[in-house]
Coordinates of C-alpha atoms in Angstrom, one line a residue:
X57 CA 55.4 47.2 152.8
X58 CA 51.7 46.2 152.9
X59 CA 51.4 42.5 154.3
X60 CA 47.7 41.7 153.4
X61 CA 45.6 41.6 150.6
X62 CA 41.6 42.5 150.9
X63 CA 39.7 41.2 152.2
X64 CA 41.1 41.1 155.6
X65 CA 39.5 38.8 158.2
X66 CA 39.8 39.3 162.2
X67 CA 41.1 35.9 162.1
X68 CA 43.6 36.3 159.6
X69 CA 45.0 39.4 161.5
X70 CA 45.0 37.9 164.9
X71 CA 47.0 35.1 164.2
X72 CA 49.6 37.5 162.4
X73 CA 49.9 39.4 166.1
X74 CA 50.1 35.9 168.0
X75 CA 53.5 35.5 165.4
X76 CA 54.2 38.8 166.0
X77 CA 53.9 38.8 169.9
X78 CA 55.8 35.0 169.8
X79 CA 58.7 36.7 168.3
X80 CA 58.7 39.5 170.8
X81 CA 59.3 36.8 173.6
X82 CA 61.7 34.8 171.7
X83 CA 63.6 37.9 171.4
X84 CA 63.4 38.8 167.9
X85 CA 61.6 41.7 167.8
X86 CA 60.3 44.7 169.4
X87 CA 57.3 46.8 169.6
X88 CA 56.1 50.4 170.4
X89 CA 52.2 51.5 170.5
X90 CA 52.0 55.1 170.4
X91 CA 48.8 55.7 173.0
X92 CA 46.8 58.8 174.2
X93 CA 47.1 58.3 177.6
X94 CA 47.8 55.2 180.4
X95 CA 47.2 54.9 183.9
X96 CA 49.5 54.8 186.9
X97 CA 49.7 50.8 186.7
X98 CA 50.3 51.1 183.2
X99 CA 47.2 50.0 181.6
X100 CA 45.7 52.1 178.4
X101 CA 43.4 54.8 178.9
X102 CA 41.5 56.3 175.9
X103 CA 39.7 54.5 173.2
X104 CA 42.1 54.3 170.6
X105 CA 45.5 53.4 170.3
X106 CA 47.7 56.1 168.3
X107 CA 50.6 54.3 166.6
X108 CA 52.7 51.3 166.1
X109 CA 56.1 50.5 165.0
X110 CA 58.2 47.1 165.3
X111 CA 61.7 46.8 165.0
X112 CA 62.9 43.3 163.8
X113 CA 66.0 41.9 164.9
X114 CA 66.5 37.9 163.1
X115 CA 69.6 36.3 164.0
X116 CA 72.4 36.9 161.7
X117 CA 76.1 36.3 161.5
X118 CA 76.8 38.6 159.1
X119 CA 74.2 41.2 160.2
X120 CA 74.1 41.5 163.8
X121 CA 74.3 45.4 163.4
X122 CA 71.5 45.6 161.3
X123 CA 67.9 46.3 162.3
X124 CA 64.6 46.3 160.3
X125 CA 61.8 49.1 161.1
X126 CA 58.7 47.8 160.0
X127 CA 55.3 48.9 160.3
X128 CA 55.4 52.4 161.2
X129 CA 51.4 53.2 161.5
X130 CA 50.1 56.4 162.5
X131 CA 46.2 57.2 162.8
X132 CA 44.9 59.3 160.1
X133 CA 43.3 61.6 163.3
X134 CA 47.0 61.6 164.8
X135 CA 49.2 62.6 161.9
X136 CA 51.5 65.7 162.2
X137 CA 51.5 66.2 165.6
X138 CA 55.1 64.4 166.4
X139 CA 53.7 60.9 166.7
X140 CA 55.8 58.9 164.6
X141 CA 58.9 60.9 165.9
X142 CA 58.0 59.7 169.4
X143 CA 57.8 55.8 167.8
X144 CA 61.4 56.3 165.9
X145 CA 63.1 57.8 168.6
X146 CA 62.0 55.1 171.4
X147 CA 63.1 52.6 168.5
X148 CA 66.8 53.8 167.5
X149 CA 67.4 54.4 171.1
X150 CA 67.1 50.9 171.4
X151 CA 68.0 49.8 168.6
X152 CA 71.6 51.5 169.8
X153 CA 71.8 49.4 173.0
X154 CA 71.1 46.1 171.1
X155 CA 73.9 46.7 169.0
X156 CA 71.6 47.5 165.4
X157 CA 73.7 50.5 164.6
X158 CA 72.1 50.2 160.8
X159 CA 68.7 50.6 160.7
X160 CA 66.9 49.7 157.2
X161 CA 63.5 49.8 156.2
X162 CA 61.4 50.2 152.9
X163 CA 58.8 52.5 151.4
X164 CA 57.1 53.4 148.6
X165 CA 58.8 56.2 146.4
X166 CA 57.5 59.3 146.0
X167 CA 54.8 58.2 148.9
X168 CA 53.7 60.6 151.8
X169 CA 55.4 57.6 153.9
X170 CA 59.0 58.5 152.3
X171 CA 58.6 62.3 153.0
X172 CA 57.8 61.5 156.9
X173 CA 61.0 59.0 156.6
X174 CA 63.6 61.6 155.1
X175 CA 61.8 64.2 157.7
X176 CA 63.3 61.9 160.4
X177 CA 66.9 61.6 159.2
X178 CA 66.9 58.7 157.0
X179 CA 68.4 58.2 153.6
X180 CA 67.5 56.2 150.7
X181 CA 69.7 53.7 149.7
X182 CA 68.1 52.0 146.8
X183 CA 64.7 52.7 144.5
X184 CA 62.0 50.6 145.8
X185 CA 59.7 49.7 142.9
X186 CA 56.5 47.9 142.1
X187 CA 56.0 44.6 142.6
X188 CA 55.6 44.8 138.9
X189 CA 58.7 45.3 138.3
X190 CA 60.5 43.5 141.0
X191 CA 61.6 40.1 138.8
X192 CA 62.9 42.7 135.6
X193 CA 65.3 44.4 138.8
X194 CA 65.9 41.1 140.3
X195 CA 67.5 40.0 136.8
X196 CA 69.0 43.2 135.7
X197 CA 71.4 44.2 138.8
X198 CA 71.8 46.6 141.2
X199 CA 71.5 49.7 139.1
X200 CA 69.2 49.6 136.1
X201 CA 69.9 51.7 133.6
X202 CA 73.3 51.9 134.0
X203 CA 75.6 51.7 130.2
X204 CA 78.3 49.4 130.1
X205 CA 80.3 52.6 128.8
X206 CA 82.9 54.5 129.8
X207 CA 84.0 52.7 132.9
X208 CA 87.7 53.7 133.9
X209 CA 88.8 53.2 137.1
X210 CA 92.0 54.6 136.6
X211 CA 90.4 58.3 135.8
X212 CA 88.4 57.9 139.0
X213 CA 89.9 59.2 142.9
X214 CA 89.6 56.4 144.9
X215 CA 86.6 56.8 147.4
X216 CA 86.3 54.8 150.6
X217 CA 83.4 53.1 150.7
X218 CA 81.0 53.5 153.4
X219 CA 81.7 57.2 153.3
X220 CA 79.4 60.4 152.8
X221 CA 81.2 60.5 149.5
X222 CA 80.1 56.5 148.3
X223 CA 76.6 57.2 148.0
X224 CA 75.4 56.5 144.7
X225 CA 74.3 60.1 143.5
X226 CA 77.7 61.5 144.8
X227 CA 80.1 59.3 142.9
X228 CA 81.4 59.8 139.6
X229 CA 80.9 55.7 138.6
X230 CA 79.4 53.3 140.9
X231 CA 81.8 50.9 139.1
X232 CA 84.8 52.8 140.2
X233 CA 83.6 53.1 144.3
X234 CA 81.8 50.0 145.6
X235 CA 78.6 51.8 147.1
X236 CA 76.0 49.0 147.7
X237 CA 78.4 46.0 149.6
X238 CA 80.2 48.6 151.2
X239 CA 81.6 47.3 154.4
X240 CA 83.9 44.1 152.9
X241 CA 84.4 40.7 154.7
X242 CA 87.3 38.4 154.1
X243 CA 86.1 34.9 155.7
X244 CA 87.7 31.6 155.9
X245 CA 86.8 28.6 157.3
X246 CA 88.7 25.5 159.0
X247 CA 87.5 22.0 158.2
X248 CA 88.9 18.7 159.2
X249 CA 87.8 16.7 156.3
X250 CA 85.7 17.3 152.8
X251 CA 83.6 14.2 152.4
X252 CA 85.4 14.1 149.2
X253 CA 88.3 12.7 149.8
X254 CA 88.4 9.6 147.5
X255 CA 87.6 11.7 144.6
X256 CA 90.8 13.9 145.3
X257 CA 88.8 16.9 146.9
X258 CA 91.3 17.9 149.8
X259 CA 92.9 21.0 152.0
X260 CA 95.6 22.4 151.4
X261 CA 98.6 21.6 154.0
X262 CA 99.0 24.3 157.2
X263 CA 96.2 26.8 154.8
X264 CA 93.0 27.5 156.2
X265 CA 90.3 27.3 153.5
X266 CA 88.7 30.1 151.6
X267 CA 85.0 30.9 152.5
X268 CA 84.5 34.0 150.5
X269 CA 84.1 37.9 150.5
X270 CA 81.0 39.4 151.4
X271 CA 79.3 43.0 150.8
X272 CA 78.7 44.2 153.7
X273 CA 75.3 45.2 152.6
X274 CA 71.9 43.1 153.4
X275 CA 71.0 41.9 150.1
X276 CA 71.9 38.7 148.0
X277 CA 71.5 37.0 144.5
X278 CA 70.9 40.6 143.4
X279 CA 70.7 39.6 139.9
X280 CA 69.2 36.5 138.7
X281 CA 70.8 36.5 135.2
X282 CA 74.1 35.6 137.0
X283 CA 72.4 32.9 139.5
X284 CA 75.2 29.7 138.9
X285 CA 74.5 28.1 142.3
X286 CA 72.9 24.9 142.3
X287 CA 71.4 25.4 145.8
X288 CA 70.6 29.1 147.0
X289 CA 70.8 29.3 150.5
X290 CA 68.6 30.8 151.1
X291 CA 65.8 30.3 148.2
X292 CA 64.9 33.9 148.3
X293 CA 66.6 36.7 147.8
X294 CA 65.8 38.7 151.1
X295 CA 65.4 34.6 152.6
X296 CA 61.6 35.6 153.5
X297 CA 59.4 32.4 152.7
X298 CA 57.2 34.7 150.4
X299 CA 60.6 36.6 148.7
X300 CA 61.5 36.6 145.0
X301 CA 62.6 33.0 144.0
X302 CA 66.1 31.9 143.1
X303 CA 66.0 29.2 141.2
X304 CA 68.3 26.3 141.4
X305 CA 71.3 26.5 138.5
X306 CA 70.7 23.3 136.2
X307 CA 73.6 24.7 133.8
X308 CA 77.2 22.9 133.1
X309 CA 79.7 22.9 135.9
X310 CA 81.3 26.1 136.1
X311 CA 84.8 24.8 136.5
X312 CA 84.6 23.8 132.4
X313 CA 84.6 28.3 131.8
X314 CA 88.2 27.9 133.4
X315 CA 90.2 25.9 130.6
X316 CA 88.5 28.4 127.3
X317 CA 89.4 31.5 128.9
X318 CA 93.4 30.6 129.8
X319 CA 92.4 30.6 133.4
X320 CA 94.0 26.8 133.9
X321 CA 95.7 28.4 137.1
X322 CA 93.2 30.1 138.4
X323 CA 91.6 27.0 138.5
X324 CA 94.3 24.9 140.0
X325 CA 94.9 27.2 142.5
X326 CA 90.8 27.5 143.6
X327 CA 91.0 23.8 143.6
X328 CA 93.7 24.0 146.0
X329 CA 92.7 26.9 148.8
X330 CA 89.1 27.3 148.0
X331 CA 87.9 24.1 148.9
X332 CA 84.1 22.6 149.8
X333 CA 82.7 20.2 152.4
X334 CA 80.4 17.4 150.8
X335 CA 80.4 19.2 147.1
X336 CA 82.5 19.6 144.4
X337 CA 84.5 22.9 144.3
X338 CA 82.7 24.2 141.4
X339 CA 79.1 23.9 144.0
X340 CA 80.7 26.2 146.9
X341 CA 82.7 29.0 144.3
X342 CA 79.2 29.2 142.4
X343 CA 77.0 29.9 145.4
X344 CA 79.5 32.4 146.9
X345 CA 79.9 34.2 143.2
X346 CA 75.8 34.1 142.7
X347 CA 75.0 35.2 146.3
X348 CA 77.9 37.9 147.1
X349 CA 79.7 38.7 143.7
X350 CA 76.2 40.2 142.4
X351 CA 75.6 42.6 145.5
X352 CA 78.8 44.6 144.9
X353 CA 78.3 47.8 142.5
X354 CA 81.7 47.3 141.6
X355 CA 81.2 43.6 140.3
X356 CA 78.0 44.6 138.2
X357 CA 78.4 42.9 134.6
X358 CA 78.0 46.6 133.2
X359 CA 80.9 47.5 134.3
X360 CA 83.1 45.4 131.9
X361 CA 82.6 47.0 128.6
X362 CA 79.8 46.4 125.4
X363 CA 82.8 44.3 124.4
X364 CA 83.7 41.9 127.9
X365 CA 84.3 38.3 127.7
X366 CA 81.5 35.9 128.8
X367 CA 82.2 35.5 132.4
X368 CA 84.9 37.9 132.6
X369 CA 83.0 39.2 135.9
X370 CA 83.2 36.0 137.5
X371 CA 87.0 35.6 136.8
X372 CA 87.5 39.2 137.8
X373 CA 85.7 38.2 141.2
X374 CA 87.4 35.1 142.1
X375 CA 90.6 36.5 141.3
X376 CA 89.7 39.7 144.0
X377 CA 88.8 37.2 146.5
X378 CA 91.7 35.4 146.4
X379 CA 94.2 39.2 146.6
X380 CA 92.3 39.6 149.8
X381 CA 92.5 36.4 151.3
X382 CA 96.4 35.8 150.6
X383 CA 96.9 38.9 152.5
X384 CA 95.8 36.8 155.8
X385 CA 97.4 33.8 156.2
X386 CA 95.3 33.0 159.4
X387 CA 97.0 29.4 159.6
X388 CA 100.7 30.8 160.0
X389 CA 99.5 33.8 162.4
X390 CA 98.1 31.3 165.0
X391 CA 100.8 28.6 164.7
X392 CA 103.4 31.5 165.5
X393 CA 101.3 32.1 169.1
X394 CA 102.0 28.7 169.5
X395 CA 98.3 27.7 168.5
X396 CA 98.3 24.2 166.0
X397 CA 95.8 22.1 164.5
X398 CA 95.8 19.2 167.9
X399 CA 93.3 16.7 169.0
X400 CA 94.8 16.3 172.6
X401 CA 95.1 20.2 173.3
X402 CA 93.0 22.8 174.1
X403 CA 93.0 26.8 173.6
X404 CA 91.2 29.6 175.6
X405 CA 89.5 31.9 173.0
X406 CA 91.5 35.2 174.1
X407 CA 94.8 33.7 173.6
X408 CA 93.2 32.9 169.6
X409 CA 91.6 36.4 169.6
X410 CA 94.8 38.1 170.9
X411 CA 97.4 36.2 168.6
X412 CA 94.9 37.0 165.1
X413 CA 94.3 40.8 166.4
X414 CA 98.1 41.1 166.9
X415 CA 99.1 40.3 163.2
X416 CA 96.0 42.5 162.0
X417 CA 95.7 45.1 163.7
X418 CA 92.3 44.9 165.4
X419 CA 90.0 42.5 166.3
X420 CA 88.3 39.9 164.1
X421 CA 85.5 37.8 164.6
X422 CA 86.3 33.9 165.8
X423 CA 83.7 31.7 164.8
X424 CA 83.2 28.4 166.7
X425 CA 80.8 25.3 165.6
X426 CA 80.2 21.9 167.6
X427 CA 79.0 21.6 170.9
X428 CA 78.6 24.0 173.7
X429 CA 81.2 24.4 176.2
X430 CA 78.3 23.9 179.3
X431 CA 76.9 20.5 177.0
X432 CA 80.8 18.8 177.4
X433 CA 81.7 17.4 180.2
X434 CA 84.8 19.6 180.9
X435 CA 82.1 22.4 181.1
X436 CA 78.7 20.6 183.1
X437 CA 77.5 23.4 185.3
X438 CA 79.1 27.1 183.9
X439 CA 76.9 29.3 182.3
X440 CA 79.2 29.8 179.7
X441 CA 77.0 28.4 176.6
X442 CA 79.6 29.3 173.8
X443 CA 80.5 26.7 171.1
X444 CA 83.8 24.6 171.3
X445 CA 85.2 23.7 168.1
X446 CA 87.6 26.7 166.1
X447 CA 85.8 27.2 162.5
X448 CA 86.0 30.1 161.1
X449 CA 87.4 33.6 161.1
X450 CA 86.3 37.0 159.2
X451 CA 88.2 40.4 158.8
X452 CA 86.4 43.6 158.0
X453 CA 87.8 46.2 155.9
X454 CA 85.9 49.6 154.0
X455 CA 87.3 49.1 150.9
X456 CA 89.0 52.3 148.4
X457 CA 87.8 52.4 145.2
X458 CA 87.1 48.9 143.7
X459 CA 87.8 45.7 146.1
X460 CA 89.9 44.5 143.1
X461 CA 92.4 46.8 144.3
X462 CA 92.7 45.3 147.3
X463 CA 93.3 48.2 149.2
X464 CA 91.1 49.8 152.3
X465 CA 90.9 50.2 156.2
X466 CA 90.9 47.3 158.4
X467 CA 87.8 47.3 160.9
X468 CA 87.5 46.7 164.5
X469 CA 84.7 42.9 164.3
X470 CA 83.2 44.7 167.5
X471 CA 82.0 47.8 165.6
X472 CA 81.4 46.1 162.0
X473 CA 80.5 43.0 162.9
X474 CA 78.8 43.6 166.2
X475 CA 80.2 41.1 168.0
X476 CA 83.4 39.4 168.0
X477 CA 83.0 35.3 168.7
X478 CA 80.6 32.4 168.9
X479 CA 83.2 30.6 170.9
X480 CA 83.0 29.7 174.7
X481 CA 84.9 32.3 176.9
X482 CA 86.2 29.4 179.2
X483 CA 90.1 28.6 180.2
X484 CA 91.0 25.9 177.9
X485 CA 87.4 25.6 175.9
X486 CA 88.5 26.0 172.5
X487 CA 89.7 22.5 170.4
X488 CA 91.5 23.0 167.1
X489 CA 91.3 19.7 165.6
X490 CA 93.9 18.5 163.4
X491 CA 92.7 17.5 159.9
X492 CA 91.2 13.8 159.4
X493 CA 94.1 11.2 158.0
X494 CA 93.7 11.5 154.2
X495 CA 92.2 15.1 154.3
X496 CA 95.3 16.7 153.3
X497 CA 97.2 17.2 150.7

């Protein structure tokens, strides 16, 4: 995608390379020049350089196996003669050994630039329009176009998502097979107080807390018309400074849909497990409905009939996260290794990782907040920098048919995830506080 508008100034573009080069040394990202020829110390020879492509790698929990290709250049005097082969190839191997086993990029339609793309072995995922038209797409879902007729599931073989079979031209109803969020994360978090307590807002006894379930895919706030959260985080929706805009929400509380609906229990039960840190309940359920919800095919308001309840797609979507999440009771699994909520004991992170990956199956990513272990004083001098306080946990799954069925393949963290833990690595570096006096129910 172009970055500049004429006219371009030498100063203009040379500070964009000083970013550019910064974030190579931070780490961040990674260039190729494509060049005619170089000397034996490694310095250019020719007059021109070739090529360029960058492959951007930001930091991201959710993403670490994602990498961004951008700026593959070729010189008009260079074209078809294997250059940007050379470029991709240097680039996905790696991309491979970093761990970026999804590589995503985007391109014009119908442009020479998508031919050489699709030459190289990659596949298009979703119609890249116009700028034009970029706030009608942001505001109309996932697929526009699509009919709000005709949608039965139960007429439909499950596929597994993720598969050669999801992609969006192969499926019989992209309502019926989730093909956009395909790989599925269950998340919860452990908190030891809301910041809410004297207005009742507490955890539930010996539960961890819902976070949410995420698409696996690298979008969010796909559609605007459903944006309830009254702060997007990020403010964009692809959280680039210069991105489309999601407003802030400055509608009614969405806990007030519960009561006209008959969804009194829903609600009670939200209030209960799904619980927020410093904002009301309604805050946290809206910016995980507005952010995720909208990035699943499967949760696209089309797919409820010409004839749906207002909201029924945000009720349909709580009531999916919650079938997921009661299927892991993370809390029990842990206290049956012998691993409690404690203030005056500590846990190594394998004995957390190996109790958790014994009741599921496979390995799950531990998250860990606070400080790290080589900041505490139990830790002054090890190189192991990992963070010390037990916070969070996700599961992976590829999910058959809708996730409202609640049925799919678990995933190893390690290959979905790309890594497994945030936590220090130390004997005895782990704390799993116990919940502040009056946090509890």
């Amino acid at each position: 995608m172009a970055t500049f508008l004429p006219p371009l100034s030498h100063e203009k573009l040379l500070t964009w390379w000083k970013e550019r080069i910064a974030e190579v040394n931070d780490g961040k990202r990674h260039i190729w020049i494509l060049v005619t020829d170089i000397d034996a110390t490694g310095k250019l020879k020719g007059p021109e350089v070739m090529g360029v492509v960058m492959l951007s790698t930001p930091y991201s929990e959710t993403g670490a196996f994602r990498g961004y290709v951008e700026k593959l250049l070729i010189h008009k005097n260079c074209r078809g003669k294997g250059g940007a082969r050379a470029l991709m190839e240097a680039l996905e191997t790696e991309a491979s050994s970093l761990g970026r086993k999804m590589l995503l990029l985007d391109t014009e339609t119908g442009s020479s630039a998508e031919a050489v793309y699709k030459k190289l072995g990659m596949r298009s995922a979703v119609p890249v329009v116009g700028m034009a038209a970029l706030a009608e797409i942001a505001s109309a879902g996932l697929y526009p176009g699509i009919t709000p007729d005709n949608h039965t599931c139960a007429l439909v073989e499950p596929v597994l998502s993720c598969s050669c079979e999801a992609r969006p031209e192969k499926v019989k109803d992209t309502c019926c097979t989730e093909t956009y969020g395909g790989l599925l994360v269950a998340t919860q978090l452990w908190s030891t107080f809301t910041g809410l307590e004297s207005k009742g807002q507490m955890y539930a006894k010996d539960s961890w807390s819902i976070h949410g379930l995420w698409p696996g895919s690298y979008t969010q706030y796909c559609d605007l018309s459903r944006q309830y959260d009254p702060k997007p985080a990020p403010n964009t929706t692809d959280s680039k400074p210069k991105g489309t805009p999601v407003p802030p929400y400055r509608g009614e509380p969405i806990n007030r849909w519960f009561a006209p609906y008959g969804k009194l229990h829903l609600l009670a039960y939200m209030n209960k497990y799904w619980v927020s840190q410093y904002d009301a309940n309604w805050m946290f359920w809206a910016h995980e409905f507005s952010k995720h919800a909208t990035c699943f095919s499967t949760f696209q308001k089309e797919c409820y009939g010409p004839k749906a309840s207002q909201h029924e797609d945000l009720f349909d979507f709580f009531e999916t996260v919650i079938g997921w999440q009661r299927r892991l009771p993370t809390f029990r699994w842990l206290a049956d290794a012998g691993i409690r909520p404690s203030n005056n004991t500590a846990y190594t992170y394998a004995d957390v990782q190996g109790a958790l990956a014994g009741e599921f199956g496979l390995s799950v990513f531990v998250g860990c907040g606070g400080p790290r272990f080589n900041e505490t004083e139990a830790g002054r001098g090890s190189p192991d920098n990992g963070r010390t306080e037990l916070n969070e946990i996700w599961y992976y799954y590829h999910v058959r048919g809708t996730p409202r069925a609640t049925d799919g393949n678990k995933l190893d963290a390690r290959t979905a995830g790309g890594r497994l833990t945030t936590c220090a690595k130390a004997k005895e570096a782990v704390r799993y506080y116990e919940r502040s006096e009056g946090s509890e129910e």
